[in-house]
Amino acid sequence: FDIDVHVRIPERGIHPHELGKRQPPCDIALYGRLGVHCFNFEKGRKLQFMRIPKYNIRPSIWTSYYITVEVKDLVSSHSPELSHKLFFPEQRAFTSFHSNLQTKPEKPGEGAFSLLDDEAVDELYKGRMPNFLSEANPDDRLRFYEVQEQDICENDWLRLYTDFALYCYWQYNEDAFKSCLPSEINKILVETFETHTDPSLKLKSSNAIFHINFTAKSRDYISVARRTMDGKTEHMILQISTWTNPPISP
């Protein structure tokens, strides 16, 4: 994972970036936050994103990012560094983030990342992204849960998903994205085929679809974020579509 920035890298190899005290680009910061969320979600931990000291980029058919994240453990005095790998499969209609995370190994090269298994993802969460829903279907309310204000306060990753949704709309204009922050969440509707006795636990479903309505810089946005997991430890896939107008059904 880690490499010495002073070592000559082949032209088509990994491109290292040492940040020092500088802030990372907006997209790298989001990827780092996603890695922390993935780790917390999988392990039931409460690690807080602090900073990104360095990251590496490997250009290929699927661009891969190897990000080192410094975190603060809100429960324990021990605050480890996390190694996060993220890559982008080619998609046409939506943006897909494949996250693979582990605690940083003591020696470079230890603890190799395992590949994501798309075939293991439930068929109900594959294919094109679902249409945005502003309200639950009356005949199928058991699949839905409307997020409450308390849920947003207790689960800051809901704001992360909203930031990702905004970024996916402005991803080719970083200045525009930054000028739209912070965004305001108006409503989130969670949809999942997993059953829970407490409706609020749908937020914790491994596979879930989030219908997000939010406002940024006086403009209203709607977004669909689909979170899926392949059953392997520390793997998460987040797929997002965002519009300023309701999409036209195919």
Coordinates of C-alpha atoms in Angstrom, one line a residue:
F1 CA 0.0 0.0 0.0
D2 CA 2.6 2.6 1.1
I3 CA 5.5 3.5 -1.2
D4 CA 8.5 5.8 -0.8
V5 CA 7.8 9.0 -2.7
H6 CA 11.5 9.3 -3.5
V7 CA 11.6 6.0 -5.4
R8 CA 11.2 6.4 -9.1
I9 CA 7.8 5.0 -10.2
P10 CA 7.3 3.6 -13.7
E11 CA 5.3 5.8 -16.0
R12 CA 2.3 3.6 -15.8
G13 CA 2.6 2.8 -12.2
I14 CA 1.2 4.3 -9.0
H15 CA 1.3 8.1 -8.6
P16 CA 2.1 9.0 -5.0
H17 CA 0.8 12.3 -3.3
E18 CA 2.3 13.4 0.0
L19 CA 0.1 16.2 1.4
G20 CA 1.9 17.3 4.5
K21 CA -0.3 20.0 6.0
R22 CA -2.2 20.7 2.8
Q23 CA -5.8 19.8 2.3
P24 CA -6.6 17.0 -0.2
P25 CA -8.8 17.6 -3.3
C26 CA -12.5 17.5 -2.5
D27 CA -13.0 14.1 -4.1
I28 CA -10.1 12.5 -2.1
A29 CA -11.5 13.9 1.1
L30 CA -14.9 12.4 0.3
Y31 CA -13.2 9.0 -0.5
G32 CA -11.4 9.1 2.8
R33 CA -14.6 9.8 4.7
L34 CA -16.3 7.0 2.9
G35 CA -13.5 4.6 4.0
V36 CA -14.0 5.6 7.6
H37 CA -17.8 5.1 7.3
C38 CA -17.2 1.7 5.7
F39 CA -15.0 0.7 8.6
N40 CA -17.4 2.0 11.3
F41 CA -20.4 0.3 9.6
E42 CA -18.7 -3.0 9.4
K43 CA -17.0 -3.0 12.8
G44 CA -19.5 -1.1 14.9
R45 CA -16.8 1.4 15.7
K46 CA -16.9 5.2 16.3
L47 CA -13.9 6.5 14.4
Q48 CA -13.9 10.1 13.4
F49 CA -12.2 11.3 10.2
M50 CA -9.4 13.7 11.0
R51 CA -7.1 14.1 7.9
I52 CA -5.5 12.4 4.9
P53 CA -1.7 12.6 5.0
K54 CA -1.1 10.9 1.7
Y55 CA -2.8 9.0 -1.1
N56 CA -1.7 7.1 -4.2
I57 CA -3.5 6.9 -7.6
R58 CA -3.2 4.0 -10.0
P59 CA -4.6 4.9 -13.5
S60 CA -6.0 2.0 -15.4
I61 CA -9.3 1.0 -17.0
W62 CA -10.7 1.4 -13.5
T63 CA -8.9 4.2 -11.6
S64 CA -7.9 3.1 -8.1
Y65 CA -7.1 5.3 -5.1
Y66 CA -5.1 4.1 -2.1
I67 CA -5.7 6.5 0.7
T68 CA -4.2 6.7 4.2
V69 CA -6.6 8.2 6.7
E70 CA -5.9 9.4 10.1
V71 CA -8.8 8.9 12.5
K72 CA -9.7 9.6 16.1
D73 CA -11.4 6.8 18.2
L74 CA -14.2 8.5 20.1
V75 CA -14.4 5.6 22.5
S76 CA -10.8 4.4 22.9
S77 CA -7.5 6.3 23.3
H78 CA -6.1 4.2 20.5
S79 CA -6.5 5.9 17.1
P80 CA -5.2 3.8 14.2
E81 CA -4.5 4.8 10.6
L82 CA -6.7 3.2 8.0
S83 CA -5.7 2.1 4.5
H84 CA -8.5 2.6 2.0
K85 CA -8.7 1.4 -1.5
L86 CA -11.4 2.8 -3.8
F87 CA -12.0 2.3 -7.5
F88 CA -14.5 3.2 -10.1
P89 CA -16.0 0.7 -12.5
E90 CA -17.1 2.1 -15.9
Q91 CA -20.8 3.2 -15.6
R92 CA -22.9 5.3 -17.9
A93 CA -26.0 6.4 -16.0
F94 CA -24.6 6.7 -12.4
T95 CA -21.4 7.0 -10.4
S96 CA -20.2 3.9 -8.6
F97 CA -17.7 3.9 -5.7
H98 CA -16.3 0.5 -4.7
S99 CA -14.7 0.7 -1.2
N100 CA -12.3 -1.8 0.3
L101 CA -10.8 -0.8 3.7
Q102 CA -8.5 -2.2 6.4
T103 CA -6.4 -1.0 9.3
K104 CA -3.0 0.1 8.0
P105 CA -0.5 -2.8 8.2
E106 CA 2.7 -2.3 10.2
K107 CA 4.8 -3.2 7.2
P108 CA 4.1 -2.1 3.6
G109 CA 2.8 -5.0 1.5
E110 CA 1.1 -6.8 4.4
G111 CA -2.7 -7.4 4.5
A112 CA -3.4 -7.4 0.8
F113 CA -6.8 -6.1 -0.3
S114 CA -9.3 -8.7 -1.6
L115 CA -11.3 -8.0 -4.7
L116 CA -15.0 -7.0 -4.5
D117 CA -17.4 -9.7 -5.6
D118 CA -20.1 -8.1 -7.6
E119 CA -21.7 -11.5 -8.2
A120 CA -22.4 -11.9 -4.5
V121 CA -24.6 -8.8 -4.3
D122 CA -28.3 -9.4 -4.1
E123 CA -30.0 -9.3 -7.5
L124 CA -32.6 -6.9 -6.1
Y125 CA -29.9 -4.2 -5.9
K126 CA -28.3 -4.7 -9.3
G127 CA -28.9 -3.1 -12.7
R128 CA -29.9 0.4 -13.5
M129 CA -30.6 2.8 -10.6
P130 CA -34.2 2.9 -9.4
N131 CA -36.3 6.0 -9.9
F132 CA -36.4 8.6 -7.2
L133 CA -39.3 8.3 -4.8
S134 CA -40.6 11.2 -2.7
E135 CA -43.1 9.1 -0.9
A136 CA -43.4 5.4 0.0
N137 CA -45.7 3.3 -2.1
P138 CA -48.9 2.9 -0.2
D139 CA -49.1 -0.8 -0.9
D140 CA -45.5 -1.5 0.2
R141 CA -44.8 0.7 3.2
L142 CA -43.0 -2.1 5.0
R143 CA -40.0 -1.6 2.7
F144 CA -39.6 2.0 3.6
Y145 CA -38.6 4.2 6.4
E146 CA -38.6 8.0 6.5
V147 CA -35.4 9.3 8.2
Q148 CA -36.0 11.5 11.3
E149 CA -34.0 14.5 12.4
Q150 CA -32.6 12.5 15.3
D151 CA -31.4 9.8 12.8
I152 CA -29.4 12.5 10.9
C153 CA -27.8 13.7 14.2
E154 CA -26.8 10.2 15.2
N155 CA -25.6 9.0 11.8
D156 CA -23.3 11.6 10.3
W157 CA -22.8 9.3 7.3
L158 CA -26.2 10.4 6.0
R159 CA -24.6 13.9 5.5
L160 CA -21.7 12.1 3.8
Y161 CA -24.1 10.4 1.3
T162 CA -25.7 13.8 0.7
D163 CA -22.2 15.4 0.1
F164 CA -21.5 12.6 -2.3
A165 CA -24.8 13.2 -4.1
L166 CA -23.9 16.9 -4.5
Y167 CA -20.3 16.0 -5.7
C168 CA -21.7 13.6 -8.3
Y169 CA -23.7 16.4 -9.8
W170 CA -20.7 18.8 -9.8
Q171 CA -17.8 16.4 -10.1
Y172 CA -16.3 18.1 -13.1
N173 CA -16.4 21.5 -11.4
E174 CA -14.7 21.4 -8.0
D175 CA -15.2 25.2 -7.4
A176 CA -18.9 24.9 -8.0
F177 CA -19.1 21.9 -5.6
K178 CA -17.3 23.7 -2.9
S179 CA -19.4 26.9 -3.3
C180 CA -22.6 24.8 -2.7
L181 CA -21.4 23.5 0.7
P182 CA -22.9 22.9 3.2
S183 CA -26.1 21.3 1.8
E184 CA -29.3 21.1 3.7
I185 CA -31.1 17.7 4.0
N186 CA -34.9 18.1 3.4
K187 CA -35.9 14.5 3.4
I188 CA -34.5 11.0 3.2
L189 CA -36.6 7.9 2.4
V190 CA -34.8 4.5 3.0
E191 CA -35.9 1.5 1.0
T192 CA -34.7 -2.0 1.7
F193 CA -35.9 -5.6 1.2
E194 CA -34.4 -6.6 4.5
T195 CA -36.9 -7.0 7.4
H196 CA -36.5 -5.3 10.8
T197 CA -38.7 -5.2 13.8
D198 CA -37.8 -1.6 14.4
P199 CA -38.3 0.5 11.2
S200 CA -35.4 2.8 12.1
L201 CA -33.0 -0.2 11.8
K202 CA -33.5 -0.1 8.1
L203 CA -30.7 2.5 8.2
K204 CA -28.4 -0.3 9.3
S205 CA -29.3 -2.6 6.4
S206 CA -26.3 -3.9 4.5
N207 CA -28.3 -3.4 1.3
A208 CA -30.4 -0.3 1.1
I209 CA -31.5 2.5 -1.3
F210 CA -31.6 6.1 -0.1
H211 CA -33.9 8.6 -1.8
I212 CA -32.5 12.0 -0.8
N213 CA -34.0 15.4 -1.2
F214 CA -31.7 18.3 -0.4
T215 CA -31.0 21.9 -1.0
A216 CA -27.6 23.6 -1.8
K217 CA -27.1 27.2 -2.5
S218 CA -30.9 27.8 -3.0
R219 CA -31.2 25.0 -5.6
D220 CA -33.1 21.8 -4.9
Y221 CA -31.6 18.4 -5.7
I222 CA -32.9 14.8 -5.7
S223 CA -30.6 11.8 -5.5
V224 CA -30.7 8.0 -5.3
A225 CA -27.9 6.4 -3.4
R226 CA -27.7 2.6 -3.4
R227 CA -25.5 0.9 -0.8
T228 CA -24.7 -2.8 -1.3
M229 CA -22.3 -5.2 0.3
D230 CA -20.9 -8.5 -1.1
G231 CA -20.6 -10.3 2.2
K232 CA -16.9 -9.9 2.5
T233 CA -15.4 -8.1 5.4
E234 CA -14.8 -4.4 4.9
H235 CA -16.3 -4.2 1.4
M236 CA -19.0 -1.7 0.4
I237 CA -20.3 -0.4 -2.9
L238 CA -22.0 3.0 -3.1
Q239 CA -23.8 4.0 -6.3
I240 CA -25.3 7.4 -6.8
S241 CA -27.4 9.3 -9.3
T242 CA -28.3 13.0 -8.8
W243 CA -30.6 15.4 -10.6
T244 CA -32.0 18.9 -10.2
N245 CA -35.2 17.8 -12.0
P246 CA -37.1 14.5 -11.6
P247 CA -35.6 12.0 -14.1
I248 CA -37.8 10.8 -16.9
S249 CA -38.7 7.2 -16.5
P250 CA -37.4 4.9 -19.4

